[in-house]
């Protein structure tokens, strides 16, 4: 487990340990006390009379006051950690995060963009400035114990400082739609040198199909389209290109050529594969992908025989 990757994660873990231990003790006292008294005071003969007991002020004070103290400790502890979480140091590395159905986009100040994967240097405070293009999403890094809703029409922020190198999952914890659960991004915590190298990287030197493979992951296609013929939210890409008698909802049969794939990407409601209707779960990518990206994806699909 990489749960000690940030100080906040350590603090949240300690708080949870405290909650778990106090709950465990309370549970044990309650259950074993109940069993003990049930056995000890079991009615033995029909003539057993229940004695008259009114109350015990001291006991009543204790079982009210002790839980109160524990709850106040948990409250104060949580409050302190929450404030710690909401501190964004002035020298934070700021990264813009845009959520959309169904992927995470990251934009750096240098103009570098990436999707479903982002890099930060180790031991550097990071501030994520987040918004959504469509519905509410929720940005969650489990190993850092931080989570924040991402809301259309406004910014929300999340900060962390990773103290260990490594790869960490980002989940969307908004489970109100088809593929939020497939919005898995990766955070890569690397050295300052590796971070700067990554920031300089461009797509040069990659073939169209290789670029397409990259976009398949980065643009979120991976969430709904498999490469091995298995059925996900959308049809698999395996053997798709050149398919004859490709049957649509409504019975139309066509050939899966470049134009068909282009339309399916940019205007996904136009042609819907039989079995995936009546409405496509896929958003239209018109305006979200440029010509080069569409072309690269098509070249990639062509190779998936
Ligand atoms: Cu989501």
Short mmCIF file of C-alpha atoms and ligand atoms in Angstrom, two decimals:
data_model
loop_
_atom_site.label_atom_id
_atom_site.label_comp_id
_atom_site.label_asym_id
_atom_site.label_seq_id
_atom_site.Cartn_x
_atom_site.Cartn_y
_atom_site.Cartn_z
CA UNK A 1 0.00 0.00 0.00
CA UNK A 2 1.17 3.46 -0.82
CA UNK A 3 -0.99 5.03 1.83
CA UNK A 4 1.84 7.07 3.33
CA UNK A 5 2.54 8.89 0.09
CA UNK A 6 1.44 12.21 1.61
CA UNK A 7 1.35 13.57 5.14
CA UNK A 8 -2.38 14.06 4.81
CA UNK A 9 -2.81 10.37 3.99
CA UNK A 10 -0.88 9.45 7.14
CA UNK A 11 -3.01 11.77 9.23
CA UNK A 12 -6.27 10.47 7.75
CA UNK A 13 -5.07 6.91 8.39
CA UNK A 14 -4.33 7.73 12.04
CA UNK A 15 -7.78 9.25 12.46
CA UNK A 16 -9.38 6.16 10.94
CA UNK A 17 -7.33 3.92 13.21
CA UNK A 18 -8.62 5.91 16.18
CA UNK A 19 -12.22 5.61 14.95
CA UNK A 20 -11.80 1.90 14.38
CA UNK A 21 -10.25 1.24 17.80
CA UNK A 22 -12.78 3.31 19.78
CA UNK A 23 -15.67 1.75 17.82
CA UNK A 24 -14.19 -1.71 18.45
CA UNK A 25 -13.93 -1.08 22.19
CA UNK A 26 -17.46 0.36 22.37
CA UNK A 27 -18.81 -2.60 20.38
CA UNK A 28 -17.04 -5.10 22.66
CA UNK A 29 -18.33 -3.42 25.83
CA UNK A 30 -21.86 -3.39 24.44
CA UNK A 31 -22.04 -6.94 23.09
CA UNK A 32 -20.12 -8.68 25.86
CA UNK A 33 -21.91 -6.62 28.52
CA UNK A 34 -25.26 -7.64 27.04
CA UNK A 35 -24.34 -11.33 26.94
CA UNK A 36 -22.89 -11.20 30.47
CA UNK A 37 -25.99 -9.57 31.96
CA UNK A 38 -28.34 -11.83 30.00
CA UNK A 39 -26.65 -14.86 31.54
CA UNK A 40 -26.15 -13.41 35.02
CA UNK A 41 -29.69 -12.09 35.49
CA UNK A 42 -31.52 -14.84 33.65
CA UNK A 43 -34.84 -15.62 35.32
CA UNK A 44 -34.29 -18.93 37.11
CA UNK A 45 -37.67 -19.69 38.67
CA UNK A 46 -41.19 -18.44 38.06
CA UNK A 47 -41.06 -16.70 41.44
CA UNK A 48 -38.08 -14.47 40.51
CA UNK A 49 -39.13 -10.86 40.98
CA UNK A 50 -37.44 -8.01 39.12
CA UNK A 51 -36.14 -5.58 41.73
CA UNK A 52 -37.19 -1.94 41.41
CA UNK A 53 -34.29 0.12 40.05
CA UNK A 54 -34.90 3.79 39.28
CA UNK A 55 -31.61 5.14 37.91
CA UNK A 56 -27.92 5.74 38.56
CA UNK A 57 -26.85 9.33 37.94
CA UNK A 58 -23.14 8.58 37.95
CA UNK A 59 -23.45 5.84 35.30
CA UNK A 60 -25.73 7.99 33.17
CA UNK A 61 -23.22 10.82 33.33
CA UNK A 62 -20.39 8.53 32.27
CA UNK A 63 -22.13 7.00 29.26
CA UNK A 64 -23.05 10.45 28.02
CA UNK A 65 -19.83 12.26 28.83
CA UNK A 66 -17.29 9.71 27.56
CA UNK A 67 -18.87 9.43 24.07
CA UNK A 68 -19.14 13.23 23.97
CA UNK A 69 -15.42 13.58 24.63
CA UNK A 70 -14.62 10.97 21.95
CA UNK A 71 -16.90 12.67 19.40
CA UNK A 72 -15.35 16.07 20.14
CA UNK A 73 -11.86 14.60 19.66
CA UNK A 74 -12.88 13.13 16.29
CA UNK A 75 -14.49 16.43 15.29
CA UNK A 76 -11.45 18.55 16.22
CA UNK A 77 -9.04 16.06 14.66
CA UNK A 78 -11.01 15.96 11.40
CA UNK A 79 -11.31 19.73 11.38
CA UNK A 80 -7.55 20.17 11.69
CA UNK A 81 -6.80 17.68 8.88
CA UNK A 82 -9.43 19.29 6.66
CA UNK A 83 -7.81 22.69 7.11
CA UNK A 84 -4.41 21.20 6.42
CA UNK A 85 -5.86 19.77 3.17
CA UNK A 86 -7.31 23.11 2.08
CA UNK A 87 -4.00 24.97 2.38
CA UNK A 88 -2.58 25.73 -1.02
CA UNK A 89 1.01 26.98 -0.70
CA UNK A 90 1.88 29.97 -2.91
CA UNK A 91 4.58 28.02 -4.74
CA UNK A 92 2.16 25.25 -5.73
CA UNK A 93 2.42 23.76 -9.18
CA UNK A 94 -0.96 24.55 -10.69
CA UNK A 95 -2.57 22.08 -13.05
CA UNK A 96 -5.94 22.59 -14.70
CA UNK A 97 -8.16 19.53 -14.67
CA UNK A 98 -11.19 19.19 -16.92
CA UNK A 99 -13.58 16.32 -16.45
CA UNK A 100 -15.90 15.16 -19.17
CA UNK A 101 -17.80 12.04 -20.12
CA UNK A 102 -15.70 9.90 -19.75
CA UNK A 103 -12.19 11.12 -19.16
CA UNK A 104 -9.90 13.49 -17.29
CA UNK A 105 -7.94 16.18 -19.18
CA UNK A 106 -4.91 17.88 -17.68
CA UNK A 107 -3.46 21.20 -18.87
CA UNK A 108 -0.18 22.64 -17.63
CA UNK A 109 0.89 26.28 -17.65
CA UNK A 110 3.37 25.50 -20.43
CA UNK A 111 0.44 24.55 -22.64
CA UNK A 112 1.23 20.85 -22.40
CA UNK A 113 -1.92 18.80 -22.24
CA UNK A 114 -2.50 15.20 -21.41
CA UNK A 115 -5.46 13.00 -20.75
CA UNK A 116 -6.06 10.26 -18.23
CA UNK A 117 -2.46 10.54 -17.15
CA UNK A 118 -0.56 13.35 -15.50
CA UNK A 119 2.89 13.90 -14.08
CA UNK A 120 3.99 15.87 -11.04
CA UNK A 121 7.40 16.24 -9.44
CA UNK A 122 7.98 14.64 -6.05
CA UNK A 123 8.02 16.85 -2.92
CA UNK A 124 6.32 19.72 -4.71
CA UNK A 125 2.97 21.06 -3.57
CA UNK A 126 0.41 20.68 -6.35
CA UNK A 127 -2.86 22.53 -6.76
CA UNK A 128 -5.45 21.08 -9.10
CA UNK A 129 -7.92 23.63 -10.46
CA UNK A 130 -10.84 21.57 -11.63
CA UNK A 131 -14.01 21.97 -13.64
CA UNK A 132 -16.34 19.81 -15.67
CA UNK A 133 -17.67 20.14 -19.21
CA UNK A 134 -20.86 18.20 -18.63
CA UNK A 135 -22.02 16.54 -15.42
CA UNK A 136 -20.68 16.40 -11.88
CA UNK A 137 -17.62 14.20 -11.55
CA UNK A 138 -15.58 13.46 -8.47
CA UNK A 139 -11.80 13.40 -8.47
CA UNK A 140 -10.42 10.85 -6.04
CA UNK A 141 -6.87 9.68 -5.34
CA UNK A 142 -7.38 6.76 -2.95
CA UNK A 143 -3.77 6.37 -1.85
CA UNK A 144 -3.63 10.07 -0.95
CA UNK A 145 -7.01 10.01 0.78
CA UNK A 146 -8.18 13.11 -1.05
CA UNK A 147 -11.37 13.63 -3.01
CA UNK A 148 -13.18 16.61 -4.47
CA UNK A 149 -16.32 17.03 -6.55
CA UNK A 150 -15.78 18.54 -10.00
CA UNK A 151 -18.73 20.68 -11.00
CA UNK A 152 -19.70 22.24 -14.35
CA UNK A 153 -19.75 26.04 -14.39
CA UNK A 154 -17.31 26.59 -11.53
CA UNK A 155 -13.86 25.72 -10.26
CA UNK A 156 -13.07 23.54 -7.32
CA UNK A 157 -9.58 22.86 -6.05
CA UNK A 158 -7.60 20.04 -4.56
CA UNK A 159 -4.05 20.11 -3.23
CA UNK A 160 -1.45 17.51 -2.35
CA UNK A 161 2.26 17.07 -1.93
CA UNK A 162 3.52 13.63 -2.90
CA UNK A 163 6.52 12.52 -0.90
CA UNK A 164 7.14 9.29 -2.73
CA UNK A 165 7.79 8.37 -6.34
CA UNK A 166 5.28 6.07 -7.93
CA UNK A 167 2.08 5.64 -9.89
CA UNK A 168 -1.24 6.29 -8.26
CA UNK A 169 -4.76 5.68 -9.46
CA UNK A 170 -7.28 8.46 -9.90
CA UNK A 171 -10.92 7.39 -9.82
CA UNK A 172 -14.15 9.18 -10.54
CA UNK A 173 -16.40 8.39 -7.61
CA UNK A 174 -19.53 9.89 -9.16
CA UNK A 175 -21.53 6.78 -9.93
CA UNK A 176 -24.58 8.34 -11.56
CA UNK A 177 -23.85 7.45 -15.18
CA UNK A 178 -22.70 4.73 -17.53
CA UNK A 179 -18.95 5.07 -17.38
CA UNK A 180 -17.87 7.24 -14.43
CA UNK A 181 -16.36 4.10 -12.96
CA UNK A 182 -14.24 3.72 -16.10
CA UNK A 183 -12.74 7.21 -15.73
CA UNK A 184 -9.48 5.89 -14.41
CA UNK A 185 -6.52 8.20 -14.68
CA UNK A 186 -2.99 7.72 -13.51
CA UNK A 187 -0.93 10.14 -11.49
CA UNK A 188 2.79 9.65 -11.96
CA UNK A 189 5.00 11.15 -9.29
CA UNK A 190 8.47 11.49 -10.79
CA UNK A 191 11.73 13.32 -10.11
CA UNK A 192 12.00 16.99 -11.05
CA UNK A 193 14.26 16.06 -13.99
CA UNK A 194 11.84 13.43 -15.33
CA UNK A 195 8.97 15.86 -14.90
CA UNK A 196 10.71 18.52 -16.98
CA UNK A 197 11.58 15.94 -19.62
CA UNK A 198 7.94 14.87 -19.83
CA UNK A 199 6.82 18.49 -20.06
CA UNK A 200 9.04 18.93 -23.16
CA UNK A 201 7.82 15.76 -24.83
CA UNK A 202 5.84 16.04 -28.01
CA UNK A 203 4.32 13.52 -30.35
CA UNK A 204 7.17 13.62 -32.87
CA UNK A 205 8.51 10.33 -34.06
CA UNK A 206 5.29 8.38 -33.65
CA UNK A 207 3.45 6.80 -36.56
CA UNK A 208 -0.21 7.65 -37.13
CA UNK A 209 -1.30 4.30 -35.69
CA UNK A 210 0.99 4.73 -32.68
CA UNK A 211 -0.49 8.16 -32.12
CA UNK A 212 -3.95 6.61 -32.42
CA UNK A 213 -3.04 4.06 -29.75
CA UNK A 214 -1.98 6.95 -27.54
CA UNK A 215 -5.23 8.84 -28.15
CA UNK A 216 -7.23 5.65 -27.54
CA UNK A 217 -6.01 5.81 -23.94
CA UNK A 218 -5.76 9.55 -23.54
CA UNK A 219 -9.07 10.57 -25.08
CA UNK A 220 -11.04 8.08 -23.07
CA UNK A 221 -12.00 5.62 -25.87
CA UNK A 222 -10.56 2.89 -23.64
CA UNK A 223 -13.42 3.34 -21.18
CA UNK A 224 -16.04 1.97 -23.56
CA UNK A 225 -14.30 0.18 -26.47
CA UNK A 226 -12.26 -2.99 -26.02
CA UNK A 227 -9.48 -4.11 -28.36
CA UNK A 228 -10.05 -7.84 -27.92
CA UNK A 229 -13.58 -8.28 -29.23
CA UNK A 230 -15.24 -8.15 -25.80
CA UNK A 231 -18.38 -6.09 -25.37
CA UNK A 232 -18.22 -3.00 -23.16
CA UNK A 233 -20.45 0.08 -23.10
CA UNK A 234 -19.67 0.36 -26.82
CA UNK A 235 -18.69 -2.18 -29.48
CA UNK A 236 -15.12 -3.50 -29.63
CA UNK A 237 -12.69 -2.06 -32.15
CA UNK A 238 -11.24 -5.44 -32.99
CA UNK A 239 -11.85 -6.32 -36.63
CA UNK A 240 -14.07 -3.27 -36.99
CA UNK A 241 -12.38 -1.63 -39.93
CA UNK A 242 -13.57 -2.86 -43.31
CA UNK A 243 -16.39 -4.88 -41.77
CA UNK A 244 -19.07 -5.53 -44.40
CA UNK A 245 -22.77 -5.81 -43.55
CA UNK A 246 -22.14 -3.89 -40.34
CA UNK A 247 -25.69 -3.71 -38.99
CA UNK A 248 -27.11 -0.56 -37.39
CA UNK A 249 -30.14 -0.06 -35.18
CA UNK A 250 -33.05 0.00 -37.59
CA UNK A 251 -31.55 -2.63 -39.85
CA UNK A 252 -29.33 -0.54 -42.13
CA UNK A 253 -26.19 -2.40 -43.17
CA UNK A 254 -23.05 -0.59 -44.20
CA UNK A 255 -19.32 -0.96 -44.62
CA UNK A 256 -17.17 0.24 -41.75
CA UNK A 257 -14.91 2.53 -43.71
CA UNK A 258 -13.09 5.75 -42.80
CA UNK A 259 -16.16 7.92 -43.15
CA UNK A 260 -18.28 5.60 -41.04
CA UNK A 261 -15.72 5.71 -38.23
CA UNK A 262 -15.30 9.44 -38.54
CA UNK A 263 -19.06 9.97 -38.22
CA UNK A 264 -19.23 7.54 -35.33
CA UNK A 265 -16.59 9.51 -33.45
CA UNK A 266 -17.67 13.06 -34.21
CA UNK A 267 -21.42 12.57 -34.30
CA UNK A 268 -22.04 9.47 -32.30
CA UNK A 269 -25.85 9.62 -32.39
CA UNK A 270 -25.92 9.45 -36.18
CA UNK A 271 -25.21 5.74 -36.68
CA UNK A 272 -25.74 3.36 -33.80
CA UNK A 273 -24.59 -0.23 -33.98
CA UNK A 274 -27.34 -2.81 -33.54
CA UNK A 275 -27.66 -3.74 -29.88
CA UNK A 276 -26.31 -0.43 -28.58
CA UNK A 277 -29.38 1.78 -29.08
CA UNK A 278 -31.74 3.44 -29.15
CA UNK A 279 -29.45 6.28 -28.04
CA UNK A 280 -25.68 6.00 -28.05
CA UNK A 281 -24.05 6.29 -24.63
CA UNK A 282 -21.15 8.05 -26.32
CA UNK A 283 -20.85 11.84 -26.36
CA UNK A 284 -20.27 13.51 -29.73
CA UNK A 285 -16.60 14.38 -30.15
CA UNK A 286 -17.27 17.18 -32.64
CA UNK A 287 -15.08 20.09 -31.55
CA UNK A 288 -13.22 17.93 -29.05
CA UNK A 289 -10.87 16.16 -31.43
CA UNK A 290 -8.94 17.76 -34.24
CA UNK A 291 -8.51 16.25 -37.70
CA UNK A 292 -5.12 14.79 -36.88
CA UNK A 293 -6.47 13.03 -33.83
CA UNK A 294 -9.44 11.58 -35.72
CA UNK A 295 -7.15 10.41 -38.51
CA UNK A 296 -4.74 8.80 -36.06
CA UNK A 297 -7.58 6.94 -34.34
CA UNK A 298 -8.82 5.63 -37.70
CA UNK A 299 -5.29 4.47 -38.60
CA UNK A 300 -5.09 2.71 -35.25
CA UNK A 301 -8.44 0.95 -35.75
CA UNK A 302 -7.25 -0.23 -39.17
CA UNK A 303 -4.45 -2.17 -37.48
CA UNK A 304 -6.76 -3.98 -35.08
CA UNK A 305 -7.49 -6.96 -37.26
CU1 LIG B 1 -17.12 10.99 -13.74
#
